[in-house]
Short mmCIF file of C-alpha atoms in Angstrom, two decimals:
data_model
loop_
_atom_site.label_atom_id
_atom_site.label_comp_id
_atom_site.label_asym_id
_atom_site.label_seq_id
_atom_site.Cartn_x
_atom_site.Cartn_y
_atom_site.Cartn_z
CA MET T 1155 -9.01 19.61 -16.10
CA VAL T 1156 -12.23 17.70 -15.58
CA HIS T 1157 -11.40 17.20 -11.92
CA ALA T 1158 -11.03 20.85 -11.21
CA THR T 1159 -14.65 21.64 -12.00
CA THR T 1160 -16.30 18.82 -10.01
CA GLU T 1161 -14.03 18.99 -6.99
CA GLN T 1162 -15.20 20.61 -3.75
CA PRO T 1163 -13.05 23.38 -2.40
CA ILE T 1164 -10.56 21.73 -0.10
CA MET T 1165 -10.45 22.98 3.46
CA THR T 1166 -7.24 23.92 5.10
CA GLN T 1167 -6.41 22.51 8.52
CA SER T 1168 -7.52 25.62 10.34
CA GLU T 1169 -10.78 25.83 8.42
CA PHE T 1170 -11.45 22.22 9.29
CA LEU T 1171 -10.74 22.83 12.96
CA ASN T 1172 -13.11 25.78 12.92
CA VAL T 1173 -15.88 23.59 11.56
CA VAL T 1174 -15.19 20.86 14.08
CA MET T 1175 -14.54 23.06 17.11
CA PRO T 1176 -18.16 23.72 18.12
CA PHE T 1177 -19.06 20.04 18.47
CA LYS T 1178 -15.85 18.15 19.25
CA ASP T 1179 -16.75 18.16 22.96
CA LYS T 1180 -20.12 16.63 22.14
CA LEU T 1181 -18.39 13.83 20.27
CA TYR T 1182 -16.16 13.24 23.25
CA ARG T 1183 -19.01 13.23 25.75
CA LEU T 1184 -20.99 10.83 23.61
CA SER T 1185 -17.98 8.52 23.33
CA LYS T 1186 -17.43 8.66 27.03
CA ARG T 1187 -21.06 7.90 27.76
CA LEU T 1188 -20.76 4.72 25.73
CA LEU T 1189 -17.19 3.67 26.42
CA ILE T 1190 -17.06 5.00 30.00
CA SER T 1191 -13.27 5.20 30.13
CA SER T 1192 -12.08 8.70 29.32
CA GLU T 1193 -8.97 7.43 27.61
CA GLU T 1194 -10.95 5.27 25.26
CA ALA T 1195 -13.34 8.13 24.66
CA GLU T 1196 -10.44 10.40 23.77
CA ASP T 1197 -9.08 7.84 21.34
CA ALA T 1198 -12.48 7.37 19.76
CA THR T 1199 -13.00 11.10 19.34
CA GLN T 1200 -9.58 11.48 17.83
CA GLU T 1201 -10.26 8.64 15.45
CA VAL T 1202 -13.57 10.08 14.33
CA LEU T 1203 -12.09 13.53 13.77
CA MET T 1204 -9.26 12.06 11.73
CA LYS T 1205 -11.70 10.09 9.64
CA LEU T 1206 -13.67 13.25 9.11
CA TRP T 1207 -10.53 15.07 8.09
CA SER T 1208 -9.65 12.43 5.54
CA LYS T 1209 -13.11 12.88 4.01
CA ASN T 1210 -12.53 16.58 4.10
CA SER T 1211 -13.44 17.41 0.54
CA ASN T 1212 -16.81 15.68 0.98
CA ILE T 1213 -17.71 17.58 4.10
CA ALA T 1214 -19.19 20.45 2.15
CA ASN T 1215 -21.74 17.98 0.78
CA TYR T 1216 -23.21 17.25 4.17
CA LYS T 1217 -25.85 19.69 5.25
CA ASN T 1218 -25.19 18.99 8.88
CA VAL T 1219 -21.62 18.06 9.63
CA GLU T 1220 -22.32 17.89 13.35
CA ALA T 1221 -25.09 15.32 12.98
CA PHE T 1222 -22.93 13.35 10.60
CA ALA T 1223 -20.03 13.36 13.04
CA MET T 1224 -22.29 12.39 15.94
CA THR T 1225 -23.64 9.41 14.01
CA MET T 1226 -20.10 8.43 13.07
CA THR T 1227 -19.09 8.59 16.73
CA LYS T 1228 -22.06 6.56 17.87
CA ASN T 1229 -21.36 3.84 15.30
CA PHE T 1230 -17.67 3.84 16.04
CA CYS T 1231 -18.23 3.40 19.79
CA LEU T 1232 -20.87 0.73 19.36
CA ASP T 1233 -18.48 -1.17 17.10
CA ARG T 1234 -15.80 -0.84 19.74
CA LEU T 1235 -18.13 -2.20 22.37
CA LYS T 1236 -19.17 -5.07 20.15
CA SER T 1237 -15.60 -6.15 19.45
CA LYS T 1238 -14.82 -5.81 23.12
CA GLN T 1239 -17.79 -7.98 24.00
CA SER T 1240 -16.59 -10.73 21.70
CA SER T 1241 -13.21 -10.75 23.40
CA ASN T 1242 -12.84 -11.96 26.94
CA LEU T 1243 -12.92 -8.44 28.32
CA LYS T 1244 -16.62 -8.65 28.84
CA LEU T 1245 -16.34 -11.77 30.90
CA VAL T 1246 -13.84 -10.19 33.20
CA HIS T 1247 -15.88 -7.05 33.38
CA SER T 1248 -19.23 -8.60 34.23
CA ASN T 1249 -17.80 -11.13 36.63
CA TYR T 1250 -16.01 -8.42 38.40
CA GLU T 1251 -18.96 -6.11 38.53
CA ASP T 1252 -21.56 -8.48 39.83
CA GLY T 1253 -19.74 -9.44 42.97
CA ASN T 1254 -18.10 -6.24 43.81
CA THR T 1255 -19.80 -3.16 42.64
CA SER T 1256 -22.61 -2.41 44.99
CA LEU T 1257 -20.16 -2.00 47.81
CA GLN T 1258 -17.51 -0.36 45.71
CA LYS T 1259 -19.94 2.00 44.13
CA GLN T 1260 -21.37 3.07 47.42
CA MET T 1261 -17.91 3.87 48.62
CA GLU T 1262 -16.98 5.71 45.45
CA ALA T 1263 -20.18 7.52 44.88
CA ARG T 1264 -20.36 9.47 48.07
CA ASP T 1265 -21.94 12.42 46.42
CA SER T 1266 -25.25 11.83 44.79
CA ILE T 1267 -24.33 13.60 41.58
CA SER T 1268 -21.91 10.89 40.59
CA TRP T 1269 -24.64 8.41 41.45
CA VAL T 1270 -26.45 9.64 38.40
CA GLU T 1271 -23.40 8.94 36.30
CA LYS T 1272 -23.17 5.39 37.64
CA ILE T 1273 -26.87 4.84 37.13
CA MET T 1274 -26.56 5.95 33.53
CA GLU T 1275 -23.77 3.43 33.00
CA GLU T 1276 -26.21 0.68 33.79
CA LEU T 1277 -28.83 1.77 31.29
CA PRO T 1278 -29.28 -0.09 28.00
CA GLU T 1279 -27.25 1.53 25.24
CA GLN T 1280 -30.16 3.05 23.42
CA GLN T 1281 -31.53 4.72 26.55
CA LYS T 1282 -28.05 5.91 27.41
CA LEU T 1283 -27.77 7.53 24.00
CA VAL T 1284 -31.17 9.13 24.11
CA LEU T 1285 -30.67 10.53 27.59
CA GLN T 1286 -27.23 11.85 26.70
CA LEU T 1287 -28.40 13.52 23.52
CA ARG T 1288 -31.45 15.06 25.13
CA ASP T 1289 -30.63 15.97 28.71
CA VAL T 1290 -26.96 16.73 28.28
CA GLU T 1291 -26.70 17.93 24.68
CA GLU T 1292 -30.26 19.28 24.41
CA TYR T 1293 -31.01 18.01 20.92
CA ASP T 1294 -34.64 17.99 19.86
CA PHE T 1295 -36.54 14.80 19.09
CA LYS T 1296 -36.22 15.13 15.35
CA GLU T 1297 -32.45 15.45 15.56
CA ILE T 1298 -32.16 12.51 17.95
CA ALA T 1299 -34.40 10.39 15.77
CA ASP T 1300 -32.25 11.14 12.70
CA LEU T 1301 -29.04 10.56 14.58
CA LEU T 1302 -30.05 7.22 16.00
CA GLU T 1303 -32.14 6.15 13.02
CA MET T 1304 -35.21 5.71 15.21
CA GLN T 1305 -38.81 6.83 15.04
CA PRO T 1306 -39.47 10.01 17.05
CA THR T 1307 -42.07 8.19 19.12
CA ALA T 1308 -39.56 5.48 19.91
CA VAL T 1309 -37.16 8.19 21.04
CA ARG T 1310 -39.81 9.57 23.35
CA VAL T 1311 -40.55 6.17 24.84
CA ALA T 1312 -36.86 5.38 25.38
CA LEU T 1313 -36.28 8.78 26.92
CA SER T 1314 -39.19 8.47 29.32
CA ARG T 1315 -38.03 5.03 30.33
CA ALA T 1316 -34.47 6.20 30.86
CA ARG T 1317 -35.53 9.16 32.99
CA LYS T 1318 -37.83 7.02 35.11
CA THR T 1319 -35.13 4.44 35.65
CA VAL T 1320 -32.69 7.08 36.77
CA ARG T 1321 -35.30 8.49 39.15
CA GLU T 1322 -36.10 5.08 40.57
CA LYS T 1323 -32.52 4.05 41.12
CA LEU T 1324 -31.67 7.41 42.55
CA MET T 1325 -34.50 7.03 45.09
CA GLN T 1326 -33.20 3.62 46.06
CA LYS T 1327 -29.71 4.89 46.61
CA HIS T 1328 -31.04 7.91 48.36
CA SER T 1329 -33.04 5.90 50.85
CA TYR T 1330 -30.06 3.63 51.46
CA GLY T 1331 -27.95 6.65 52.04
CA ILE T 1332 -30.36 8.09 54.56
CA GLY T 1333 -31.26 4.82 56.24
CA MET W 989 -40.92 30.05 39.42
CA ALA W 990 -44.11 28.83 41.06
CA LEU W 991 -43.72 25.49 42.73
CA ASP W 992 -46.85 23.99 41.20
CA LYS W 993 -45.54 24.82 37.74
CA ILE W 994 -42.31 23.00 38.51
CA GLU W 995 -44.27 20.01 39.72
CA ILE W 996 -46.26 19.92 36.53
CA LEU W 997 -43.10 20.23 34.44
CA LEU W 998 -41.49 17.42 36.40
CA GLU W 999 -44.40 15.16 35.70
CA LYS W 1000 -44.22 15.99 32.00
CA TYR W 1001 -40.47 15.54 32.12
CA PHE W 1002 -40.72 11.91 33.14
CA GLU W 1003 -43.25 11.26 30.40
CA ALA W 1004 -40.78 12.88 28.00
CA THR W 1005 -43.31 15.44 26.86
CA THR W 1006 -41.44 18.56 27.96
CA THR W 1007 -39.77 20.81 25.41
CA VAL W 1008 -36.07 21.60 25.47
CA ALA W 1009 -36.92 25.05 26.86
CA GLU W 1010 -39.02 23.60 29.67
CA GLU W 1011 -36.23 21.25 30.57
CA GLU W 1012 -33.94 24.24 30.71
CA GLN W 1013 -36.33 25.77 33.27
CA LEU W 1014 -36.14 22.62 35.33
CA ARG W 1015 -32.35 22.63 35.25
CA ASP W 1016 -32.38 26.28 36.26
CA TYR W 1017 -34.74 25.60 39.14
CA PHE W 1018 -32.66 22.73 40.49
CA SER W 1019 -29.40 24.59 40.15
CA GLN W 1020 -30.43 27.24 42.68
CA ASP W 1021 -30.27 26.83 46.42
CA SER W 1022 -33.89 27.05 47.50
CA VAL W 1023 -35.27 23.81 46.11
CA ALA W 1024 -38.46 22.68 47.83
CA PRO W 1025 -37.57 19.89 50.27
CA HIS W 1026 -39.93 17.34 48.72
CA LEU W 1027 -38.33 17.90 45.32
CA GLU W 1028 -34.74 17.78 46.48
CA GLN W 1029 -34.43 14.15 45.53
CA TYR W 1030 -34.42 15.27 41.87
CA THR W 1031 -31.59 17.75 42.31
CA PRO W 1032 -28.73 15.31 41.58
CA MET W 1033 -30.27 14.38 38.23
CA PHE W 1034 -30.47 17.89 36.91
CA THR W 1035 -27.23 19.12 38.38
CA TYR W 1036 -25.47 16.10 36.95
CA PHE W 1037 -26.74 16.84 33.44
CA SER W 1038 -25.51 20.42 33.69
CA LYS W 1039 -22.18 19.25 35.01
CA ALA W 1040 -21.82 16.59 32.36
CA LYS W 1041 -22.12 19.25 29.69
CA ASP W 1042 -18.97 20.94 30.92
CA GLU W 1043 -16.70 18.09 30.03
CA ARG W 1044 -14.23 18.99 27.31
CA PHE W 1045 -12.17 17.16 24.76
CA THR W 1046 -8.65 18.42 25.32
CA LYS W 1047 -6.57 16.03 23.30
CA GLN W 1048 -4.84 17.28 20.18
CA VAL W 1049 -5.85 15.78 16.90
CA PRO W 1050 -2.83 15.00 14.75
CA LEU W 1051 -4.09 16.02 11.35
CA LYS W 1052 -1.73 14.97 8.65
CA PRO W 1053 -1.27 17.74 6.12
CA ARG W 1054 -3.31 16.41 3.29
CA VAL W 1055 -1.62 16.49 -0.09
CA SER W 1056 -4.13 17.29 -2.73
CA TYR W 1057 -4.06 14.18 -4.84
CA HIS W 1058 -5.48 15.80 -7.93
CA LYS W 1059 -2.59 18.18 -8.18
CA TRP W 1060 0.00 15.42 -7.99
CA ILE W 1061 -1.94 13.17 -10.30
CA SER W 1062 -2.06 15.86 -12.96
CA ILE W 1063 1.63 16.56 -12.59
CA ALA W 1064 2.36 12.86 -12.96
CA ALA W 1065 0.07 12.63 -15.98
CA VAL W 1066 1.80 15.53 -17.70
CA ALA W 1067 5.18 13.92 -17.02
CA VAL W 1068 4.05 10.60 -18.46
CA MET W 1069 2.61 12.30 -21.52
CA ALA W 1070 5.74 14.33 -22.19
CA PHE W 1071 7.84 11.20 -21.81
CA GLY W 1072 5.51 9.32 -24.12
CA ILE W 1073 5.52 11.98 -26.79
CA TYR W 1074 9.27 12.40 -26.69
CA PHE W 1075 10.26 8.76 -26.77
CA GLY W 1076 7.20 7.72 -28.75
CA ASN W 1077 8.27 10.04 -31.53
CA ASP W 1078 11.71 8.52 -31.65
CA TYR W 1079 10.26 5.08 -31.75
CA ARG W 1080 7.82 5.96 -34.51
CA GLU W 1081 10.54 7.53 -36.62
CA GLN W 1082 12.64 4.46 -36.22
CA ARG W 1083 9.75 2.24 -37.27
CA GLU W 1084 9.02 4.41 -40.27
CA ALA W 1085 12.64 4.31 -41.36
CA GLU W 1086 12.72 0.56 -41.00
CA PHE W 1087 9.56 0.24 -43.04
CA ALA W 1088 10.97 2.45 -45.79
CA TYR W 1089 14.14 0.42 -45.81
CA GLN W 1090 12.22 -2.82 -46.14
CA GLU W 1091 10.11 -1.41 -48.99
CA THR W 1092 13.15 -0.14 -50.79
CA LYS W 1093 14.81 -3.47 -50.37
CA LYS W 1094 11.76 -5.22 -51.80
CA ALA W 1095 11.62 -2.83 -54.72
CA LEU W 1096 15.29 -3.24 -55.43
CA SER W 1097 15.13 -7.02 -55.32
CA LEU W 1098 12.14 -6.90 -57.67
CA LEU W 1099 14.14 -4.74 -60.02
CA ALA W 1100 17.08 -7.11 -59.77
CA GLN W 1101 14.85 -10.08 -60.57
CA ASN W 1102 13.37 -8.38 -63.58
CA LEU W 1103 16.76 -7.26 -64.74
CA GLU W 1104 17.95 -10.84 -64.54
CA ARG W 1105 14.98 -12.03 -66.51
CA GLY W 1106 15.68 -9.23 -68.99
CA THR W 1107 19.27 -10.36 -69.46
CA GLU W 1108 18.07 -13.93 -69.97
CA LYS W 1109 15.84 -12.72 -72.79
CA VAL W 1110 18.68 -10.69 -74.15
CA ALA W 1111 20.65 -13.94 -74.12
CA TYR W 1112 18.09 -15.41 -76.55
CA LEU W 1113 18.55 -12.39 -78.73
CA ASN W 1114 22.23 -13.10 -78.75
CA GLU W 1115 21.50 -16.58 -80.00
CA PHE W 1116 19.47 -15.07 -82.80
CA GLU W 1117 22.24 -12.69 -83.64
CA GLN W 1118 24.77 -15.51 -83.82
CA ALA W 1119 22.50 -17.51 -86.07
CA LYS W 1120 22.10 -14.45 -88.26
CA GLN W 1121 25.86 -13.95 -88.41
CA LYS W 1122 26.30 -17.57 -89.39
CA ILE W 1123 23.85 -17.11 -92.21
CA TYR W 1124 25.51 -13.90 -93.28
CA ASN W 1125 28.94 -15.50 -93.19
CA ASN W 1126 27.76 -18.48 -95.19
CA ASN W 1127 26.48 -16.20 -97.86
#
């Protein structure tokens, strides 16, 4: 009897999907930006949505479910990366990349649009996140700051740095391409 | 849009002082065909961002139908209570009966003791009676 009065109304599956629908792609794109592999990004998104579903009755308490889900996704992916780094995967990855990529990338990235994608892969995680949230998802500074638990000025600095790096590297590739 | 305005916006863009709306203008400008040649180097950046936004999450999420725990917990609680009341009652009755039996037994044994003591005293009386009879007979 006591439970019934304090309990939040429980969402049905379809209600939940309606809440989640508008931003599930954003979760996926954020995961992919961090994890790079689309399979891993799909798994991460799935995981986050399932976690969200299991918290279902609490969802009504969050003013902004989207922001909450985005933060969850960010943390989940960063954790993934961290545990991957501690395993030998990182060693393989970085060894492989250093020797091989410049050539491989030039071959792969014929069109300059995918250059941008590759350049973003090389950015530090925080700049990656800021650039993704701003230039792809078009969040404002306040939202980004809340999401990443950063000061708005720090967001601005990171964003400026990220954009300039992309420009610089793009110029380099561009001049290689032409020359 | 005027070219000089775009140039100004671009400069602001790299300092991260443009608004979301201004950035939208930049994306619009670079998505059309007639980009000024000296600005064309920026085209891939802005077209990439627009393209990146189109990516979709297509995988299905297997949501397990969530049983509402409260409902089942209350059902279980009611069951336990009914069980408790039913069998608890039996048990209590049994205990009460046992207690009454023990009390009765105690009372009866007390009575028996006293009765015994009573008959002992009566035995003395008998002695007295005999003595009296002796005296009467002697007379």
